[in-house]
Coordinates of N, CA and C in Angstrom, one line a residue:
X27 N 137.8 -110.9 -40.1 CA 137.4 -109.8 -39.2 C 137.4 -110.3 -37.8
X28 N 137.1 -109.6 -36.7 CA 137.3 -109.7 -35.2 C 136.1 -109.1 -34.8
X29 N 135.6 -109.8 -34.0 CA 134.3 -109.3 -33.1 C 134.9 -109.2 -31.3
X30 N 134.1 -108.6 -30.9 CA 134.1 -108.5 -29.6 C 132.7 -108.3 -29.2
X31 N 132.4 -108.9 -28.9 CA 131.0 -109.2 -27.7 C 130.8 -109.7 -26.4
X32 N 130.3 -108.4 -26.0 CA 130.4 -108.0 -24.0 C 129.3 -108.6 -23.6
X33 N 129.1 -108.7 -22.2 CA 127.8 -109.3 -21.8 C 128.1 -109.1 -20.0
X34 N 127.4 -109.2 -19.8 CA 127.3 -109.0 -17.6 C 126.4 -107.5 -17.4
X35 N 126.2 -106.8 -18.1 CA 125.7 -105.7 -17.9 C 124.4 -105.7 -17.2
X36 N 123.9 -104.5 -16.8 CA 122.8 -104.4 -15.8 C 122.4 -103.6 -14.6
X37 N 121.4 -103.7 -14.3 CA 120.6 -102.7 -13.1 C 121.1 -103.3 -11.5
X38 N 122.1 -102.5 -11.1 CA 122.2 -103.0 -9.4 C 122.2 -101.5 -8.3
X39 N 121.6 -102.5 -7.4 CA 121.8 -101.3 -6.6 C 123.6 -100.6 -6.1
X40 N 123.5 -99.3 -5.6 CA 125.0 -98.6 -5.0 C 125.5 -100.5 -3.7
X41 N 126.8 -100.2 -3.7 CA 127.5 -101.2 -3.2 C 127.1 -102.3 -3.4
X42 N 126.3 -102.8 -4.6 CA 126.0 -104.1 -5.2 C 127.7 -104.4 -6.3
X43 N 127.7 -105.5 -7.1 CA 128.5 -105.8 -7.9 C 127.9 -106.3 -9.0
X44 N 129.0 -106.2 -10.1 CA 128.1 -106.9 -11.3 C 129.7 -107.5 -12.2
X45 N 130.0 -108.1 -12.9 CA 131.1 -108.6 -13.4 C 130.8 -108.8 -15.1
X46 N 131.1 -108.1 -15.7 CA 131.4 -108.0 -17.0 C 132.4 -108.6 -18.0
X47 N 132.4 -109.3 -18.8 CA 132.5 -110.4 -19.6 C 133.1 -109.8 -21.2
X48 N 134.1 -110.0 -22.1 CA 134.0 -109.7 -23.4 C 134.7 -110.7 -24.1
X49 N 134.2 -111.2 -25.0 CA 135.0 -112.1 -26.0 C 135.2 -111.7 -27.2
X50 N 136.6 -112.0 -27.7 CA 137.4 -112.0 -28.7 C 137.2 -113.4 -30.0
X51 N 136.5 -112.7 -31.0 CA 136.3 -113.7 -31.9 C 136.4 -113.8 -33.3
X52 N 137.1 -114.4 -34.5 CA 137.3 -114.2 -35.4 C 138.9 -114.7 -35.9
X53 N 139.7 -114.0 -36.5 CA 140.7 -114.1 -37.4 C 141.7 -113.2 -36.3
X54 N 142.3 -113.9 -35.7 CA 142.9 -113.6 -34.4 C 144.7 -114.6 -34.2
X55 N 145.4 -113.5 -34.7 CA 147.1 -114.4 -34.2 C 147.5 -114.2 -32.8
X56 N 146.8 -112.7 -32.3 CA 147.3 -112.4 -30.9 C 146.7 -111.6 -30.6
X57 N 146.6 -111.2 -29.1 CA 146.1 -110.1 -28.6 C 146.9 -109.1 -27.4
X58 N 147.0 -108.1 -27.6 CA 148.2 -107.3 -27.0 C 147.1 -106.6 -26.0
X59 N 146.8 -105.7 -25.7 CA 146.0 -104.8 -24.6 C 145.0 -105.0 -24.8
X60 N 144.2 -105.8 -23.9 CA 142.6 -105.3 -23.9 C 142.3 -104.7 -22.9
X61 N 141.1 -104.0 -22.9 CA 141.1 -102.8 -22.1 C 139.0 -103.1 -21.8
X62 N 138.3 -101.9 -21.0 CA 137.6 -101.5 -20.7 C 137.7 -100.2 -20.7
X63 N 136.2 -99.3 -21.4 CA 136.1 -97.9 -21.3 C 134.7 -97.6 -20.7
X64 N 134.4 -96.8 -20.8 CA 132.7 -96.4 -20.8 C 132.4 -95.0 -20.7
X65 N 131.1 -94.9 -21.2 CA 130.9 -93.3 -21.5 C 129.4 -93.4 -21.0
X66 N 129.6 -92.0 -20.3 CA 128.2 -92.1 -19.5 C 127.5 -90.5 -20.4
X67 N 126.2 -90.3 -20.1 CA 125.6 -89.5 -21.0 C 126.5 -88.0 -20.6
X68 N 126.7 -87.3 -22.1 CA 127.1 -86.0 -21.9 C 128.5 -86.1 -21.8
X69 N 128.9 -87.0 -21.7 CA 130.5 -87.2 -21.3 C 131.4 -88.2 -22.6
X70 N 132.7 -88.0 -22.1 CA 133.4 -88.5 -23.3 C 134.0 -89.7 -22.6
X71 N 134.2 -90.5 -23.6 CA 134.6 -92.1 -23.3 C 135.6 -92.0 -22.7
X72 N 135.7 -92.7 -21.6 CA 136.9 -92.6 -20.6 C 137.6 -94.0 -20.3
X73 N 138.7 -93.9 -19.8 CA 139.2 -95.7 -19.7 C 139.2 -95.8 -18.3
X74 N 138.8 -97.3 -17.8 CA 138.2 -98.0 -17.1 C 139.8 -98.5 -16.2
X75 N 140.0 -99.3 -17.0 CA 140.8 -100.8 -16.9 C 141.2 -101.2 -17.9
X76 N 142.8 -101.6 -18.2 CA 143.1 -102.3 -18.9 C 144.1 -103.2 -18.6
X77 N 144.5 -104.2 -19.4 CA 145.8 -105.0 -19.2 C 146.2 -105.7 -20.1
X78 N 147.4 -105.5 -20.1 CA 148.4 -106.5 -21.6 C 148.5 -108.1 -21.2
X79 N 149.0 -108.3 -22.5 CA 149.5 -109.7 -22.8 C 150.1 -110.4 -21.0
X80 N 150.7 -109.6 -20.7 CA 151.9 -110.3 -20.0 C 151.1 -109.8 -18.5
X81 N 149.7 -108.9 -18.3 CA 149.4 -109.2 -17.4 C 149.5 -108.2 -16.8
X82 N 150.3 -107.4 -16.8 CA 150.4 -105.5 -16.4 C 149.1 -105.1 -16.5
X83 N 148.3 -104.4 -15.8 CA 147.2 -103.8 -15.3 C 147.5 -102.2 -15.0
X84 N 146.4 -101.4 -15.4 CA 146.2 -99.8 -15.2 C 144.9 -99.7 -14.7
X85 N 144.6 -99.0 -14.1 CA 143.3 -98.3 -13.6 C 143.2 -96.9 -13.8
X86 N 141.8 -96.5 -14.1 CA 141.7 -94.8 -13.3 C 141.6 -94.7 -11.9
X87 N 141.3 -93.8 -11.9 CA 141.6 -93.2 -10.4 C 140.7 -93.3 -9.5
X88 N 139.4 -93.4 -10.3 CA 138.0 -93.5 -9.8 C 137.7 -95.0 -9.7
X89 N 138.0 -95.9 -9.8 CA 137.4 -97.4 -9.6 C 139.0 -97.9 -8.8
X90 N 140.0 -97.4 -8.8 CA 141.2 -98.5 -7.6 C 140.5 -98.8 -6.6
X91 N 140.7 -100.2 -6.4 CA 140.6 -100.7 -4.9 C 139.0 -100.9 -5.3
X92 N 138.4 -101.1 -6.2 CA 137.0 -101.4 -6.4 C 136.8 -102.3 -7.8
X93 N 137.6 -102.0 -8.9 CA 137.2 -103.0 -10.0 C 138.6 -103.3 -10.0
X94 N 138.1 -104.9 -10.6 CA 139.5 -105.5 -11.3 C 139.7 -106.4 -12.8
X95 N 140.6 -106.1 -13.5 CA 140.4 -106.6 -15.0 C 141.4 -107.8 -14.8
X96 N 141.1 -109.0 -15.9 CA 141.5 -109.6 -15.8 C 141.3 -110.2 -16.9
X97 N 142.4 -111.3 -17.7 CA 141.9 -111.8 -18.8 C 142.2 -113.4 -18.8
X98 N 141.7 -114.2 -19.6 CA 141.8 -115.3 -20.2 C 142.6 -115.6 -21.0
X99 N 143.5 -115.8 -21.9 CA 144.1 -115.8 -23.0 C 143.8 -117.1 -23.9
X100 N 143.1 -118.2 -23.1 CA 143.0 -119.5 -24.0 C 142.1 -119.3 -24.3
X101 N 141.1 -118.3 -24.0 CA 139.5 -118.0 -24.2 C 139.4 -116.5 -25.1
X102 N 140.2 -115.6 -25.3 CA 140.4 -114.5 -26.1 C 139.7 -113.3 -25.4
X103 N 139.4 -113.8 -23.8 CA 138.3 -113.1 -23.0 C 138.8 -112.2 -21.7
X104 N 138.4 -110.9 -21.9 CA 138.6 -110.0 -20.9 C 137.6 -109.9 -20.0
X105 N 137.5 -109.8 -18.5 CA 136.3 -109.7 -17.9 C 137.0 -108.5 -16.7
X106 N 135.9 -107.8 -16.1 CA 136.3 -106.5 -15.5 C 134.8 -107.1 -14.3
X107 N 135.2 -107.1 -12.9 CA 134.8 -107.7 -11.6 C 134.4 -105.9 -11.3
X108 N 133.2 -106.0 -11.1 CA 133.2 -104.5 -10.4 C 132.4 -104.7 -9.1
X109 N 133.1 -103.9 -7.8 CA 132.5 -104.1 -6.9 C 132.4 -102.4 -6.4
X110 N 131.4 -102.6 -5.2 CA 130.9 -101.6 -4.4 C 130.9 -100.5 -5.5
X111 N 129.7 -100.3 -6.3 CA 129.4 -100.2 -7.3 C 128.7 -98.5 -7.0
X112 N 129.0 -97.7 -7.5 CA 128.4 -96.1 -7.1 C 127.2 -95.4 -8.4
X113 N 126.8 -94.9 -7.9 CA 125.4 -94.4 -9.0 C 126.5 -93.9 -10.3
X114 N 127.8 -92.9 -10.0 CA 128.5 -92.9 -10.9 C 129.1 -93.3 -11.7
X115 N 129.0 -95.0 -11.4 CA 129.6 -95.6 -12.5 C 128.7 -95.6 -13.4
X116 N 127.5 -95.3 -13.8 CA 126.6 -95.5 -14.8 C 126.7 -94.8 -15.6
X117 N 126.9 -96.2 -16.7 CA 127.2 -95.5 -18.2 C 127.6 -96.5 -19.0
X118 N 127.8 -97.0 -20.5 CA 128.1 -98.0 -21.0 C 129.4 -98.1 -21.1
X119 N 129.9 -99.3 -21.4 CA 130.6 -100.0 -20.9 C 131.2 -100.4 -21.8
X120 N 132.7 -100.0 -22.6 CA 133.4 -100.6 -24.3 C 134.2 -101.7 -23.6
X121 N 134.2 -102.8 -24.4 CA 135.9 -103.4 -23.9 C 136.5 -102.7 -25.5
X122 N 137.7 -103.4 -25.2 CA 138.7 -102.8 -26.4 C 139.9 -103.9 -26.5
X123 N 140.3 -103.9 -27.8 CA 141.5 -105.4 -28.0 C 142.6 -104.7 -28.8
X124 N 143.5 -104.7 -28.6 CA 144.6 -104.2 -30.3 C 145.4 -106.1 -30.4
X125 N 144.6 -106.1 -31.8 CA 144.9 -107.3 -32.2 C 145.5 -107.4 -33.4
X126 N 146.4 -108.8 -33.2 CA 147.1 -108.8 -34.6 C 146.7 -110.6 -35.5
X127 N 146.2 -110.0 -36.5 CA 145.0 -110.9 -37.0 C 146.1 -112.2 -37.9
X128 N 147.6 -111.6 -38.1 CA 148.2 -113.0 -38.7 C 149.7 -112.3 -38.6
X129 N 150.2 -112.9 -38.6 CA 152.3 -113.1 -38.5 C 152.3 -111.6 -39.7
X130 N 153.1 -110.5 -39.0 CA 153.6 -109.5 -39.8 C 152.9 -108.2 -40.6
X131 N 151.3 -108.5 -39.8 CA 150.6 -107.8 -40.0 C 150.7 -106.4 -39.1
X132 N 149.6 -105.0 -39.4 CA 149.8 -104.7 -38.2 C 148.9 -104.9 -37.4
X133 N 148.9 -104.2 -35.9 CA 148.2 -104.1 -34.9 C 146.8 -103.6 -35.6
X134 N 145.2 -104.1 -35.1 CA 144.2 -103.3 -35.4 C 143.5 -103.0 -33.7
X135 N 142.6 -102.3 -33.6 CA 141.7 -102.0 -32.6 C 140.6 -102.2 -32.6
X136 N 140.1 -103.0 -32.1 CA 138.3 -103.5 -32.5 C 137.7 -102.9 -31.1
X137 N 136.6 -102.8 -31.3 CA 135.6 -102.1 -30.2 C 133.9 -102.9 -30.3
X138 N 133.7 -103.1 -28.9 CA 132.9 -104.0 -28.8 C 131.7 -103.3 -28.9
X139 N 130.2 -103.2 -28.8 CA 128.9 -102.7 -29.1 C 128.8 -101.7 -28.1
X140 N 129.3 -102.4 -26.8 CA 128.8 -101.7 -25.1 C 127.6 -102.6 -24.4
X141 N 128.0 -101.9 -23.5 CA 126.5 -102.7 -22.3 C 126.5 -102.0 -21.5
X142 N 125.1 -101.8 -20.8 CA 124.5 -100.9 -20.4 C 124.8 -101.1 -19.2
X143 N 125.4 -100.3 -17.7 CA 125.5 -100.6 -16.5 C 125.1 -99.3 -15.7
X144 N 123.9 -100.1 -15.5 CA 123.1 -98.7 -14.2 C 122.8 -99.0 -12.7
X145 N 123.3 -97.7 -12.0 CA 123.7 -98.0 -10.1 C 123.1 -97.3 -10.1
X146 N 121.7 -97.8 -9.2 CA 120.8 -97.1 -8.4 C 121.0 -96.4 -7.1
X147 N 120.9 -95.6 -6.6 CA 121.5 -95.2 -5.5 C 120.3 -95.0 -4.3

């Protein structure tokens, strides 16, 4: 099996920052897209930030030019830098992996618990 467990989460104030953390653990040959989502109350899980293997990055529309993803690969670790931080972004926070757990298997999707990120305004 594969775990993912996030961590950085937390209470900041508007234009504060906070930097969020996920590790990849378990029965792991590779890891193709990990990503960031989050879903705030009432609303449906939306994507954040992601990036592949090779380092290609997407954003929404709503954090460009304010968060940035970025991964580790020796460390199986995605981390998402969020700055100038808006009461909007509040909402928890998925990372996401599509991994392939041994040679000729297929791809699976693991999803991390979430963490809680709340902007005071």
């Amino acid at each position: 099996q594969v775990q993912l467990v996030e961590s950085g989460g937390g209470l900041v104030q508007a234009g504060g920052s906070l930097r969020l953390s996920c590790a990849a653990s378990g029965i792991i040959f590779s890891i193709n897209t990990m990503g960031w989502y989050r879903q705030a109350p009432g609303k449906e899980r939306e994507l954040v930030a992601r990036v592949t293997e090779g380092d290609k990055t997407n954003y929404a529309d709503s954090v460009k030019g304010r968060f940035i993803i970025s991964r580790d690969n020796a460390k199986n670790t995605v981390y998402l830098q969020m700055n100038s931080l808006k009461p909007e972004d509040t909402a928890v926070y998925y990372c996401n992996s599509e991994v392939l757990r041994k040679r000729g298997d297929r791809w699976y999707v693991y999803w991390g618990q979430g963490t809680q990120v709340t902007v005071s305004s």
